[in-house]
Amino acid sequence: MTTPETAELPVVIIGAGPVGLAAAAHLVGRGLEPLVLEAGPEPAAAVRDWSHVRLFSTWDEVIDPAAEKVLAATGWNRPDGAGYPTGADWVDKYLQPLADALGTRVRLNTTVTGVARAGRDRIVDADREQQPFTVHATTADGTEIRILARAVIDASGTWSTPAPAGANGLAALGESAHSDRVTYRVPDLNSDGDRNRYAGRRTAVVGSGASAFTALASLAELAKTAPGTHALWILRRGISQSTYGGGQADQLPARGALGLAAKAAVDAGHADAVTGFRIAEISANGDGALTLVSEDGSRSAPVDEVIVLTGFRPDLSYLGEVRLDLDERLQAPTELAPLIDPNVHSCGTVYPHGAKELSHPEKDMYLVGMKSYGRAPTFLAMTGYEQVRSIAASIAGDREAAERVELTLPETGVCGGSGLFDQPVEAQDGGSSCCGAPETLQIGTSAPVGFITGS
């Protein structure tokens, strides 16, 4: 039970990204006071890092309804719903104005270092739920602060903790030693720095998701004007019908087109796919080039640069004193994990979910957005918006609204498990596949079409 004193405290939201700001808007709409703590110097710091990438969702799919109400009161002009924004567009035309509208409820340059119950470490049961949360943080000048909260919503995302190149989940041998030539971000080939880094050079792209598709398509475009530019696409599994995503069966057309653009890069000879390659080491040759070495000892062709796009993982380091119920594989809430497990499925939709699936033994403690997915891929902003709508209702005591489903998600057009471990191509293709082999489709855009995060 929430005590009267605790009820007067703010709901602390960690992270001023799309989902964190949406959470604040939903709380404001219910008469609750949010306090958003953002580690970066500006709102949506993670989105700003990939501002050059064009989303594969339209404006209609990346604007939260409660946030739109907050913005409407400021005279905000809503972008055309059918357009596809870049990360920069999303920040400039929606996320920054939303943070401005929330005003002092958003506190920048504030890094959360710990979350606990006031006066109770992880072990203590006595009167635990009656105690408010205590959130420890540091400011830009190193000052340590402590904030009491009635609830905590962690929307910090996973952007700051990309997965390494090593197939066993650890950094490959030599990955740190060659960090000057290894990056974990989609390159911005409209910038002089990135263009000079990759033009006329050989680049290994490690990964099989939307970010890898984006990098491959971008490098293929660069190769048209910079001879010698070539990509080596490193895949842990074989090529199958699902390798390039859902293609024309994807209900998000731009997402389907992205996979087909990666296929076009391979078909045109701008990229070579190396399958069944599980990286164990990155080593330097005598001429300065890098070679990737697999667990079975096979070696890649020499490359100049390595782009590792193998996903992300949550930072749980500051949550050690709260009681979380996380799946042992995905590090996602236990009730959510079966709905998003890439070992099991990727066809159709993820069932819309909210407070129930995101609850933990620590009452009123929630992980949302990209962080709620743990290590699982394919998160959409609209999923996060539905999560925080439900959670705000739950915190406000509106059980009926918390349990109500108000979202239908688009199908991916990809069938079966994602093939996280090596399988023969025949086994992956199987007769039960609902997806035909994708046709090659060229997409024309001034910015690479890419992923969408919920940090």
CSV table of C-alpha atoms in Angstrom, one decimal:
chain,number,residue,atom,x,y,z
A,1,MET,CA,0.0,0.0,0.0
A,2,THR,CA,1.3,3.5,-0.9
A,3,THR,CA,1.3,5.7,2.2
A,4,PRO,CA,0.0,9.3,1.9
A,5,GLU,CA,3.5,10.6,2.2
A,6,THR,CA,4.8,8.4,-0.5
A,7,ALA,CA,1.9,9.3,-2.8
A,8,GLU,CA,3.1,12.9,-2.8
A,9,LEU,CA,6.5,11.9,-4.2
A,10,PRO,CA,7.4,12.0,-7.9
A,11,VAL,CA,7.6,9.0,-10.2
A,12,VAL,CA,11.3,8.9,-11.2
A,13,ILE,CA,11.9,8.1,-14.9
A,14,ILE,CA,15.4,7.1,-15.9
A,15,GLY,CA,16.2,8.3,-19.4
A,16,ALA,CA,14.7,11.2,-21.5
A,17,GLY,CA,14.4,9.2,-24.7
A,18,PRO,CA,11.2,8.6,-26.7
A,19,VAL,CA,9.7,6.1,-24.2
A,20,GLY,CA,10.9,8.0,-21.1
A,21,LEU,CA,9.4,11.3,-22.3
A,22,ALA,CA,6.2,9.4,-23.3
A,23,ALA,CA,6.0,7.9,-19.8
A,24,ALA,CA,6.2,11.4,-18.3
A,25,ALA,CA,3.4,12.6,-20.6
A,26,HIS,CA,1.2,9.7,-19.5
A,27,LEU,CA,1.8,10.4,-15.9
A,28,VAL,CA,1.1,14.2,-16.3
A,29,GLY,CA,-2.2,13.2,-18.0
A,30,ARG,CA,-3.2,11.3,-14.9
A,31,GLY,CA,-2.3,14.0,-12.5
A,32,LEU,CA,0.9,12.4,-11.3
A,33,GLU,CA,4.2,14.2,-11.1
A,34,PRO,CA,7.1,12.7,-13.1
A,35,LEU,CA,10.8,13.5,-12.7
A,36,VAL,CA,12.9,12.5,-15.7
A,37,LEU,CA,16.6,12.0,-15.1
A,38,GLU,CA,18.8,12.1,-18.2
A,39,ALA,CA,22.5,11.4,-18.1
A,40,GLY,CA,23.2,13.3,-21.4
A,41,PRO,CA,23.4,17.0,-21.8
A,42,GLU,CA,20.3,17.0,-24.0
A,43,PRO,CA,17.1,15.1,-24.2
A,44,ALA,CA,17.1,12.0,-26.4
A,45,ALA,CA,20.9,11.8,-26.3
A,46,ALA,CA,21.0,8.3,-27.8
A,47,VAL,CA,18.8,9.2,-30.7
A,48,ARG,CA,21.1,12.1,-31.4
A,49,ASP,CA,23.9,9.6,-31.8
A,50,TRP,CA,22.2,8.0,-34.8
A,51,SER,CA,20.5,11.2,-36.1
A,52,HIS,CA,21.6,10.4,-39.7
A,53,VAL,CA,19.5,7.2,-39.8
A,54,ARG,CA,16.0,7.3,-41.2
A,55,LEU,CA,13.4,5.3,-39.2
A,56,PHE,CA,11.5,2.6,-40.9
A,57,SER,CA,8.4,3.7,-39.0
A,58,THR,CA,6.2,6.7,-40.0
A,59,TRP,CA,5.5,9.7,-37.9
A,60,ASP,CA,2.1,8.3,-37.0
A,61,GLU,CA,3.9,5.3,-35.5
A,62,VAL,CA,6.5,7.3,-33.4
A,63,ILE,CA,4.4,10.0,-31.8
A,64,ASP,CA,2.8,9.0,-28.5
A,65,PRO,CA,-0.9,10.0,-28.1
A,66,ALA,CA,-0.4,11.4,-24.5
A,67,ALA,CA,2.7,13.2,-25.6
A,68,GLU,CA,0.8,14.8,-28.5
A,69,LYS,CA,-1.7,16.2,-26.0
A,70,VAL,CA,1.1,17.8,-24.0
A,71,LEU,CA,2.5,19.3,-27.2
A,72,ALA,CA,-0.8,20.5,-28.5
A,73,ALA,CA,-1.1,22.9,-25.6
A,74,THR,CA,2.1,24.6,-26.8
A,75,GLY,CA,0.9,25.2,-30.3
A,76,TRP,CA,3.1,22.4,-31.7
A,77,ASN,CA,2.8,21.6,-35.4
A,78,ARG,CA,2.4,17.9,-36.0
A,79,PRO,CA,4.5,16.5,-38.8
A,80,ASP,CA,2.9,14.7,-41.7
A,81,GLY,CA,2.0,11.3,-40.3
A,82,ALA,CA,2.9,9.4,-43.5
A,83,GLY,CA,6.5,10.6,-43.6
A,84,TYR,CA,9.6,8.7,-42.4
A,85,PRO,CA,11.7,10.9,-40.1
A,86,THR,CA,15.4,10.6,-39.6
A,87,GLY,CA,16.7,10.5,-36.0
A,88,ALA,CA,17.5,14.2,-36.3
A,89,ASP,CA,13.9,14.9,-37.5
A,90,TRP,CA,12.5,12.9,-34.6
A,91,VAL,CA,14.6,15.0,-32.1
A,92,ASP,CA,14.0,18.4,-33.7
A,93,LYS,CA,10.3,18.1,-34.5
A,94,TYR,CA,9.1,15.9,-31.6
A,95,LEU,CA,11.4,14.8,-28.8
A,96,GLN,CA,13.1,18.2,-28.0
A,97,PRO,CA,9.7,20.1,-28.1
A,98,LEU,CA,8.2,17.4,-25.8
A,99,ALA,CA,11.1,17.8,-23.4
A,100,ASP,CA,10.7,21.6,-23.5
A,101,ALA,CA,7.0,21.2,-22.8
A,102,LEU,CA,7.7,19.1,-19.8
A,103,GLY,CA,10.0,21.8,-18.5
A,104,THR,CA,11.7,21.3,-15.2
A,105,ARG,CA,10.3,17.8,-15.0
A,106,VAL,CA,13.3,16.8,-17.2
A,107,ARG,CA,16.6,17.1,-15.4
A,108,LEU,CA,19.7,16.8,-17.7
A,109,ASN,CA,23.3,15.8,-16.9
A,110,THR,CA,22.1,13.5,-14.1
A,111,THR,CA,23.4,10.0,-14.1
A,112,VAL,CA,21.6,7.4,-12.0
A,113,THR,CA,24.0,5.3,-9.9
A,114,GLY,CA,21.7,3.3,-7.8
A,115,VAL,CA,18.1,2.5,-7.0
A,116,ALA,CA,16.8,1.0,-3.7
A,117,ARG,CA,14.1,1.1,-1.1
A,118,ALA,CA,14.6,3.8,1.5
A,119,GLY,CA,16.3,2.2,4.5
A,120,ARG,CA,16.0,-1.3,3.0
A,121,ASP,CA,18.7,-3.2,1.1
A,122,ARG,CA,17.8,-6.1,-1.2
A,123,ILE,CA,17.6,-8.6,1.7
A,124,VAL,CA,15.1,-6.8,4.1
A,125,ASP,CA,11.4,-7.8,3.9
A,126,ALA,CA,10.0,-5.8,6.8
A,127,ASP,CA,7.6,-3.0,5.6
A,128,ARG,CA,9.4,-3.0,2.3
A,129,GLU,CA,6.5,-2.0,0.1
A,130,GLN,CA,5.6,0.9,2.4
A,131,GLN,CA,9.0,2.5,1.9
A,132,PRO,CA,9.6,4.9,-1.0
A,133,PHE,CA,12.3,4.3,-3.5
A,134,THR,CA,15.6,6.2,-3.1
A,135,VAL,CA,17.4,7.0,-6.3
A,136,HIS,CA,21.1,8.0,-6.1
A,137,ALA,CA,22.6,10.0,-9.0
A,138,THR,CA,25.5,12.3,-9.8
A,139,THR,CA,25.4,15.6,-11.7
A,140,ALA,CA,27.8,16.9,-14.3
A,141,ASP,CA,30.1,18.5,-11.7
A,142,GLY,CA,30.3,15.3,-9.7
A,143,THR,CA,27.8,16.3,-7.0
A,144,GLU,CA,26.0,13.3,-5.5
A,145,ILE,CA,22.3,13.6,-4.9
A,146,ARG,CA,19.5,11.4,-3.5
A,147,ILE,CA,15.9,11.6,-4.7
A,148,LEU,CA,12.8,9.9,-3.1
A,149,ALA,CA,10.2,8.4,-5.4
A,150,ARG,CA,6.9,6.7,-5.2
A,151,ALA,CA,7.8,4.5,-8.3
A,152,VAL,CA,10.7,4.1,-10.7
A,153,ILE,CA,10.4,3.6,-14.5
A,154,ASP,CA,13.7,2.7,-16.1
A,155,ALA,CA,13.6,3.8,-19.7
A,156,SER,CA,17.4,4.2,-20.1
A,157,GLY,CA,17.5,1.9,-23.1
A,158,THR,CA,20.5,-0.2,-24.2
A,159,TRP,CA,22.4,2.1,-26.5
A,160,SER,CA,25.3,2.6,-24.2
A,161,THR,CA,26.0,-1.1,-24.0
A,162,PRO,CA,26.3,-2.7,-27.4
A,163,ALA,CA,27.1,-6.4,-27.7
A,164,PRO,CA,30.7,-7.3,-28.8
A,165,ALA,CA,31.9,-9.2,-31.8
A,166,GLY,CA,32.7,-12.4,-30.0
A,167,ALA,CA,30.2,-15.2,-30.7
A,168,ASN,CA,30.3,-16.3,-27.1
A,169,GLY,CA,29.0,-12.9,-25.9
A,170,LEU,CA,32.4,-11.8,-24.8
A,171,ALA,CA,34.7,-9.4,-26.6
A,172,ALA,CA,36.7,-11.3,-29.2
A,173,LEU,CA,40.4,-11.5,-28.6
A,174,GLY,CA,42.0,-8.4,-30.0
A,175,GLU,CA,38.7,-6.5,-30.1
A,176,SER,CA,39.8,-4.0,-27.5
A,177,ALA,CA,43.4,-3.8,-28.8
A,178,HIS,CA,42.1,-2.7,-32.2
A,179,SER,CA,39.3,-0.5,-30.9
A,180,ASP,CA,40.5,2.4,-33.1
A,181,ARG,CA,39.2,0.4,-36.1
A,182,VAL,CA,36.2,-1.3,-34.5
A,183,THR,CA,32.9,0.6,-34.1
A,184,TYR,CA,29.5,-0.4,-32.9
A,185,ARG,CA,27.5,2.3,-34.7
A,186,VAL,CA,26.0,2.6,-38.2
A,187,PRO,CA,28.3,4.9,-40.1
A,188,ASP,CA,27.1,8.4,-41.3
A,189,LEU,CA,28.5,8.5,-44.8
A,190,ASN,CA,27.2,12.0,-45.3
A,191,SER,CA,29.9,13.2,-42.8
A,192,ASP,CA,33.4,13.7,-44.0
A,193,GLY,CA,34.9,11.8,-41.1
A,194,ASP,CA,33.0,8.6,-41.8
A,195,ARG,CA,33.1,8.9,-45.5
A,196,ASN,CA,36.9,9.2,-45.4
A,197,ARG,CA,37.1,6.3,-43.0
A,198,TYR,CA,35.2,3.8,-45.3
A,199,ALA,CA,35.6,5.1,-48.8
A,200,GLY,CA,37.8,2.8,-50.9
A,201,ARG,CA,38.4,0.5,-48.0
A,202,ARG,CA,37.3,-3.0,-47.0
A,203,THR,CA,34.9,-3.2,-44.1
A,204,ALA,CA,33.6,-6.2,-42.2
A,205,VAL,CA,30.0,-5.8,-41.1
A,206,VAL,CA,29.1,-8.2,-38.3
A,207,GLY,CA,25.4,-8.8,-37.6
A,208,SER,CA,22.2,-9.8,-39.2
A,209,GLY,CA,19.6,-7.3,-38.1
A,210,ALA,CA,18.3,-3.9,-39.3
A,211,SER,CA,21.4,-2.1,-38.3
A,212,ALA,CA,23.6,-4.4,-40.3
A,213,PHE,CA,21.2,-4.0,-43.3
A,214,THR,CA,21.6,-0.3,-42.9
A,215,ALA,CA,25.4,-0.4,-42.9
A,216,LEU,CA,25.5,-2.7,-45.9
A,217,ALA,CA,23.1,-0.6,-48.0
A,218,SER,CA,25.1,2.5,-47.0
A,219,LEU,CA,28.4,1.0,-48.0
A,220,ALA,CA,27.0,-0.2,-51.3
A,221,GLU,CA,25.8,3.3,-52.1
A,222,LEU,CA,29.3,4.7,-51.2
A,223,ALA,CA,30.9,2.1,-53.5
A,224,LYS,CA,29.1,3.6,-56.5
A,225,THR,CA,31.3,6.8,-56.2
A,226,ALA,CA,34.3,5.5,-54.3
A,227,PRO,CA,36.0,2.6,-56.1
A,228,GLY,CA,37.5,-0.1,-53.9
A,229,THR,CA,34.8,0.3,-51.2
A,230,HIS,CA,33.7,-3.2,-50.3
A,231,ALA,CA,31.9,-4.9,-47.4
A,232,LEU,CA,32.4,-8.4,-45.9
A,233,TRP,CA,29.2,-9.4,-44.3
A,234,ILE,CA,29.8,-11.8,-41.3
A,235,LEU,CA,26.9,-14.0,-40.4
A,236,ARG,CA,26.8,-16.6,-37.7
A,237,ARG,CA,24.3,-18.7,-39.6
A,238,GLY,CA,23.6,-19.7,-43.2
A,239,ILE,CA,21.7,-17.7,-45.8
A,240,SER,CA,18.0,-18.6,-45.7
A,241,GLN,CA,14.7,-17.1,-46.7
A,242,SER,CA,14.5,-15.1,-43.5
A,243,THR,CA,18.1,-13.7,-43.7
A,244,TYR,CA,16.9,-10.4,-45.3
A,245,GLY,CA,13.9,-9.9,-43.1
A,246,GLY,CA,10.2,-10.0,-44.2
A,247,GLY,CA,10.6,-8.2,-47.6
A,248,GLN,CA,7.3,-7.5,-49.2
A,249,ALA,CA,5.5,-9.4,-46.5
A,250,ASP,CA,6.5,-6.9,-43.8
A,251,GLN,CA,3.7,-4.7,-42.7
A,252,LEU,CA,6.3,-1.9,-42.2
A,253,PRO,CA,7.2,-1.4,-45.8
A,254,ALA,CA,10.4,0.5,-45.1
A,255,ARG,CA,11.6,-2.2,-42.8
A,256,GLY,CA,11.0,-4.8,-45.5
A,257,ALA,CA,12.7,-2.6,-48.1
A,258,LEU,CA,15.8,-2.3,-45.8
A,259,GLY,CA,16.5,-6.0,-45.9
A,260,LEU,CA,16.0,-6.1,-49.6
A,261,ALA,CA,18.5,-3.3,-50.0
A,262,ALA,CA,21.0,-5.4,-48.1
A,263,LYS,CA,20.3,-8.2,-50.5
A,264,ALA,CA,20.8,-5.9,-53.4
A,265,ALA,CA,24.2,-5.0,-52.0
A,266,VAL,CA,25.2,-8.6,-52.1
A,267,ASP,CA,23.7,-9.3,-55.5
A,268,ALA,CA,25.5,-6.3,-57.0
A,269,GLY,CA,28.8,-7.5,-55.7
A,270,HIS,CA,29.3,-4.6,-53.2
A,271,ALA,CA,29.3,-7.1,-50.3
A,272,ASP,CA,30.3,-10.7,-49.8
A,273,ALA,CA,28.4,-12.8,-47.3
A,274,VAL,CA,30.5,-15.1,-45.1
A,275,THR,CA,28.2,-17.6,-43.4
A,276,GLY,CA,28.6,-19.8,-40.4
A,277,PHE,CA,31.4,-17.6,-39.1
A,278,ARG,CA,31.5,-17.3,-35.3
A,279,ILE,CA,34.2,-14.7,-34.4
A,280,ALA,CA,36.7,-15.6,-31.7
A,281,GLU,CA,39.6,-13.2,-32.5
A,282,ILE,CA,40.4,-10.0,-34.4
A,283,SER,CA,44.1,-10.1,-35.4
A,284,ALA,CA,46.4,-7.7,-37.3
A,285,ASN,CA,48.4,-8.8,-40.3
A,286,GLY,CA,51.9,-7.8,-41.1
A,287,ASP,CA,50.6,-5.2,-43.6
A,288,GLY,CA,48.3,-3.6,-41.0
A,289,ALA,CA,45.1,-5.1,-42.2
A,290,LEU,CA,42.8,-7.0,-39.8
A,291,THR,CA,41.7,-10.6,-40.1
A,292,LEU,CA,38.7,-12.1,-38.3
A,293,VAL,CA,39.3,-15.6,-36.9
A,294,SER,CA,36.4,-17.9,-36.3
A,295,GLU,CA,36.0,-20.4,-33.5
A,296,ASP,CA,36.9,-23.2,-35.9
A,297,GLY,CA,40.1,-21.5,-36.9
A,298,SER,CA,39.0,-20.3,-40.3
A,299,ARG,CA,40.1,-16.8,-41.3
A,300,SER,CA,38.4,-14.0,-43.2
A,301,ALA,CA,39.7,-12.0,-46.0
A,302,PRO,CA,41.7,-9.0,-44.8
A,303,VAL,CA,39.7,-5.9,-43.9
A,304,ASP,CA,40.6,-2.3,-42.9
A,305,GLU,CA,37.6,-1.6,-40.6
A,306,VAL,CA,35.1,-3.6,-38.5
A,307,ILE,CA,31.5,-2.5,-37.8
A,308,VAL,CA,30.0,-4.7,-35.1
A,309,LEU,CA,26.2,-4.6,-35.1
A,310,THR,CA,25.3,-7.6,-33.0
A,311,GLY,CA,22.7,-6.1,-30.8
A,312,PHE,CA,22.6,-4.5,-27.3
A,313,ARG,CA,22.2,-5.6,-23.7
A,314,PRO,CA,20.8,-3.8,-20.6
A,315,ASP,CA,23.0,-2.1,-18.0
A,316,LEU,CA,21.7,-3.6,-14.7
A,317,SER,CA,24.7,-2.4,-12.7
A,318,TYR,CA,22.8,0.2,-10.7
A,319,LEU,CA,19.7,-2.0,-10.0
A,320,GLY,CA,21.4,-4.5,-7.6
A,321,GLU,CA,19.4,-3.5,-4.5
A,322,VAL,CA,16.0,-3.9,-6.1
A,323,ARG,CA,14.3,-7.2,-6.6
A,324,LEU,CA,13.9,-7.9,-10.3
A,325,ASP,CA,12.5,-11.0,-12.0
A,326,LEU,CA,14.5,-11.4,-15.2
A,327,ASP,CA,14.7,-14.2,-17.7
A,328,GLU,CA,18.1,-15.9,-17.4
A,329,ARG,CA,18.7,-15.8,-21.1
A,330,LEU,CA,17.3,-12.5,-22.4
A,331,GLN,CA,17.6,-10.4,-19.2
A,332,ALA,CA,14.0,-9.3,-19.9
A,333,PRO,CA,11.1,-9.5,-17.4
A,334,THR,CA,10.2,-13.1,-17.0
A,335,GLU,CA,6.6,-12.8,-18.2
A,336,LEU,CA,7.6,-10.8,-21.2
A,337,ALA,CA,10.5,-13.1,-22.3
A,338,PRO,CA,8.4,-15.8,-24.0
A,339,LEU,CA,6.7,-13.2,-26.1
A,340,ILE,CA,9.9,-11.8,-27.6
A,341,ASP,CA,12.4,-14.8,-27.4
A,342,PRO,CA,14.2,-14.9,-30.8
A,343,ASN,CA,15.1,-18.5,-30.2
A,344,VAL,CA,11.4,-19.3,-30.6
A,345,HIS,CA,9.8,-17.0,-33.0
A,346,SER,CA,9.9,-13.9,-35.1
A,347,CYS,CA,6.8,-14.3,-37.2
A,348,GLY,CA,3.7,-12.2,-36.7
A,349,THR,CA,3.4,-9.7,-33.8
A,350,VAL,CA,4.7,-9.4,-30.3
A,351,TYR,CA,1.5,-9.5,-28.1
A,352,PRO,CA,0.9,-6.0,-26.7
A,353,HIS,CA,1.9,-5.9,-23.1
A,354,GLY,CA,1.9,-3.6,-20.2
A,355,ALA,CA,2.1,-3.4,-16.4
A,356,LYS,CA,1.3,-7.0,-15.8
A,357,GLU,CA,4.0,-8.5,-17.9
A,358,LEU,CA,6.5,-5.8,-16.8
A,359,SER,CA,6.0,-6.2,-13.1
A,360,HIS,CA,8.7,-7.3,-10.7
A,361,PRO,CA,8.8,-8.6,-7.1
A,362,GLU,CA,9.8,-5.0,-6.3
A,363,LYS,CA,6.4,-3.3,-6.5
A,364,ASP,CA,6.2,-0.2,-8.7
A,365,MET,CA,9.6,-0.8,-10.3
A,366,TYR,CA,9.5,-1.1,-14.1
A,367,LEU,CA,11.9,-1.6,-17.0
A,368,VAL,CA,10.4,-0.2,-20.2
A,369,GLY,CA,11.3,0.5,-23.8
A,370,MET,CA,14.4,-1.1,-25.2
A,371,LYS,CA,15.6,-2.0,-21.7
A,372,SER,CA,12.5,-4.2,-21.1
A,373,TYR,CA,13.5,-6.4,-24.1
A,374,GLY,CA,16.9,-7.2,-22.5
A,375,ARG,CA,19.0,-8.8,-25.3
A,376,ALA,CA,16.0,-9.4,-27.6
A,377,PRO,CA,15.8,-7.4,-30.9
A,378,THR,CA,13.1,-5.8,-33.0
A,379,PHE,CA,11.7,-3.3,-30.5
A,380,LEU,CA,9.3,-0.6,-31.8
A,381,ALA,CA,8.6,2.7,-30.2
A,382,MET,CA,4.9,2.1,-30.3
A,383,THR,CA,5.5,-1.0,-28.1
A,384,GLY,CA,7.1,1.2,-25.5
A,385,TYR,CA,4.3,3.8,-25.7
A,386,GLU,CA,1.8,1.1,-24.9
A,387,GLN,CA,3.9,-0.2,-22.1
A,388,VAL,CA,4.1,3.2,-20.3
A,389,ARG,CA,0.4,3.9,-21.0
A,390,SER,CA,-0.4,0.8,-19.0
A,391,ILE,CA,2.1,1.4,-16.3
A,392,ALA,CA,1.0,5.0,-15.7
A,393,ALA,CA,-2.6,3.7,-15.3
A,394,SER,CA,-1.3,1.0,-12.9
A,395,ILE,CA,0.6,3.6,-10.7
A,396,ALA,CA,-2.5,5.8,-10.7
A,397,GLY,CA,-4.6,2.8,-9.5
A,398,ASP,CA,-6.7,2.4,-12.7
A,399,ARG,CA,-6.5,-1.4,-13.0
A,400,GLU,CA,-9.0,-1.6,-15.8
A,401,ALA,CA,-7.0,0.8,-18.0
A,402,ALA,CA,-3.7,-0.9,-17.0
A,403,GLU,CA,-5.0,-4.3,-18.3
A,404,ARG,CA,-6.7,-2.9,-21.4
A,405,VAL,CA,-4.9,-3.5,-24.8
A,406,GLU,CA,-4.8,-0.4,-27.0
A,407,LEU,CA,-2.3,-1.4,-29.6
A,408,THR,CA,-2.0,-3.6,-32.7
A,409,LEU,CA,1.5,-4.2,-33.9
A,410,PRO,CA,2.6,-4.8,-37.5
A,411,GLU,CA,3.7,-8.2,-38.6
A,412,THR,CA,7.4,-8.6,-39.6
A,413,GLY,CA,6.8,-11.2,-42.4
A,414,VAL,CA,9.7,-13.2,-40.9
A,415,CYS,CA,8.8,-16.8,-39.9
A,416,GLY,CA,10.2,-19.2,-37.4
A,417,GLY,CA,13.0,-18.6,-35.0
A,418,SER,CA,15.7,-16.2,-35.9
A,419,GLY,CA,18.4,-18.9,-36.0
A,420,LEU,CA,20.6,-17.6,-33.3
A,421,PHE,CA,22.8,-20.7,-33.6
A,422,ASP,CA,24.1,-22.3,-36.8
A,423,GLN,CA,21.6,-24.5,-38.6
A,424,PRO,CA,21.7,-26.0,-42.0
A,425,VAL,CA,19.9,-23.8,-44.5
A,426,GLU,CA,17.5,-26.6,-45.3
A,427,ALA,CA,16.4,-26.8,-41.7
A,428,GLN,CA,15.8,-23.0,-41.5
A,429,ASP,CA,13.8,-22.8,-44.7
A,430,GLY,CA,11.5,-25.7,-43.8
A,431,GLY,CA,8.2,-26.3,-45.5
A,432,SER,CA,6.3,-24.4,-42.9
A,433,SER,CA,7.7,-21.0,-44.0
A,434,CYS,CA,5.1,-18.4,-44.7
A,435,CYS,CA,7.6,-16.1,-46.4
A,436,GLY,CA,8.6,-16.4,-50.0
A,437,ALA,CA,12.1,-15.5,-51.2
A,438,PRO,CA,12.3,-11.7,-51.3
A,439,GLU,CA,12.7,-9.9,-54.6
A,440,THR,CA,15.4,-7.4,-55.0
A,441,LEU,CA,14.2,-3.9,-54.3
A,442,GLN,CA,16.2,-0.7,-54.5
A,443,ILE,CA,15.3,2.0,-52.0
A,444,GLY,CA,16.2,5.6,-52.7
A,445,THR,CA,16.7,7.9,-49.8
A,446,SER,CA,19.2,10.6,-48.8
A,447,ALA,CA,19.6,8.9,-45.4
A,448,PRO,CA,20.1,5.2,-44.6
A,449,VAL,CA,16.8,3.6,-43.5
A,450,GLY,CA,17.4,1.9,-40.2
A,451,PHE,CA,16.2,0.8,-36.8
A,452,ILE,CA,14.1,2.4,-34.2
A,453,THR,CA,15.2,2.4,-30.5
A,454,GLY,CA,13.2,3.1,-27.5
A,455,SER,CA,15.9,4.4,-25.3
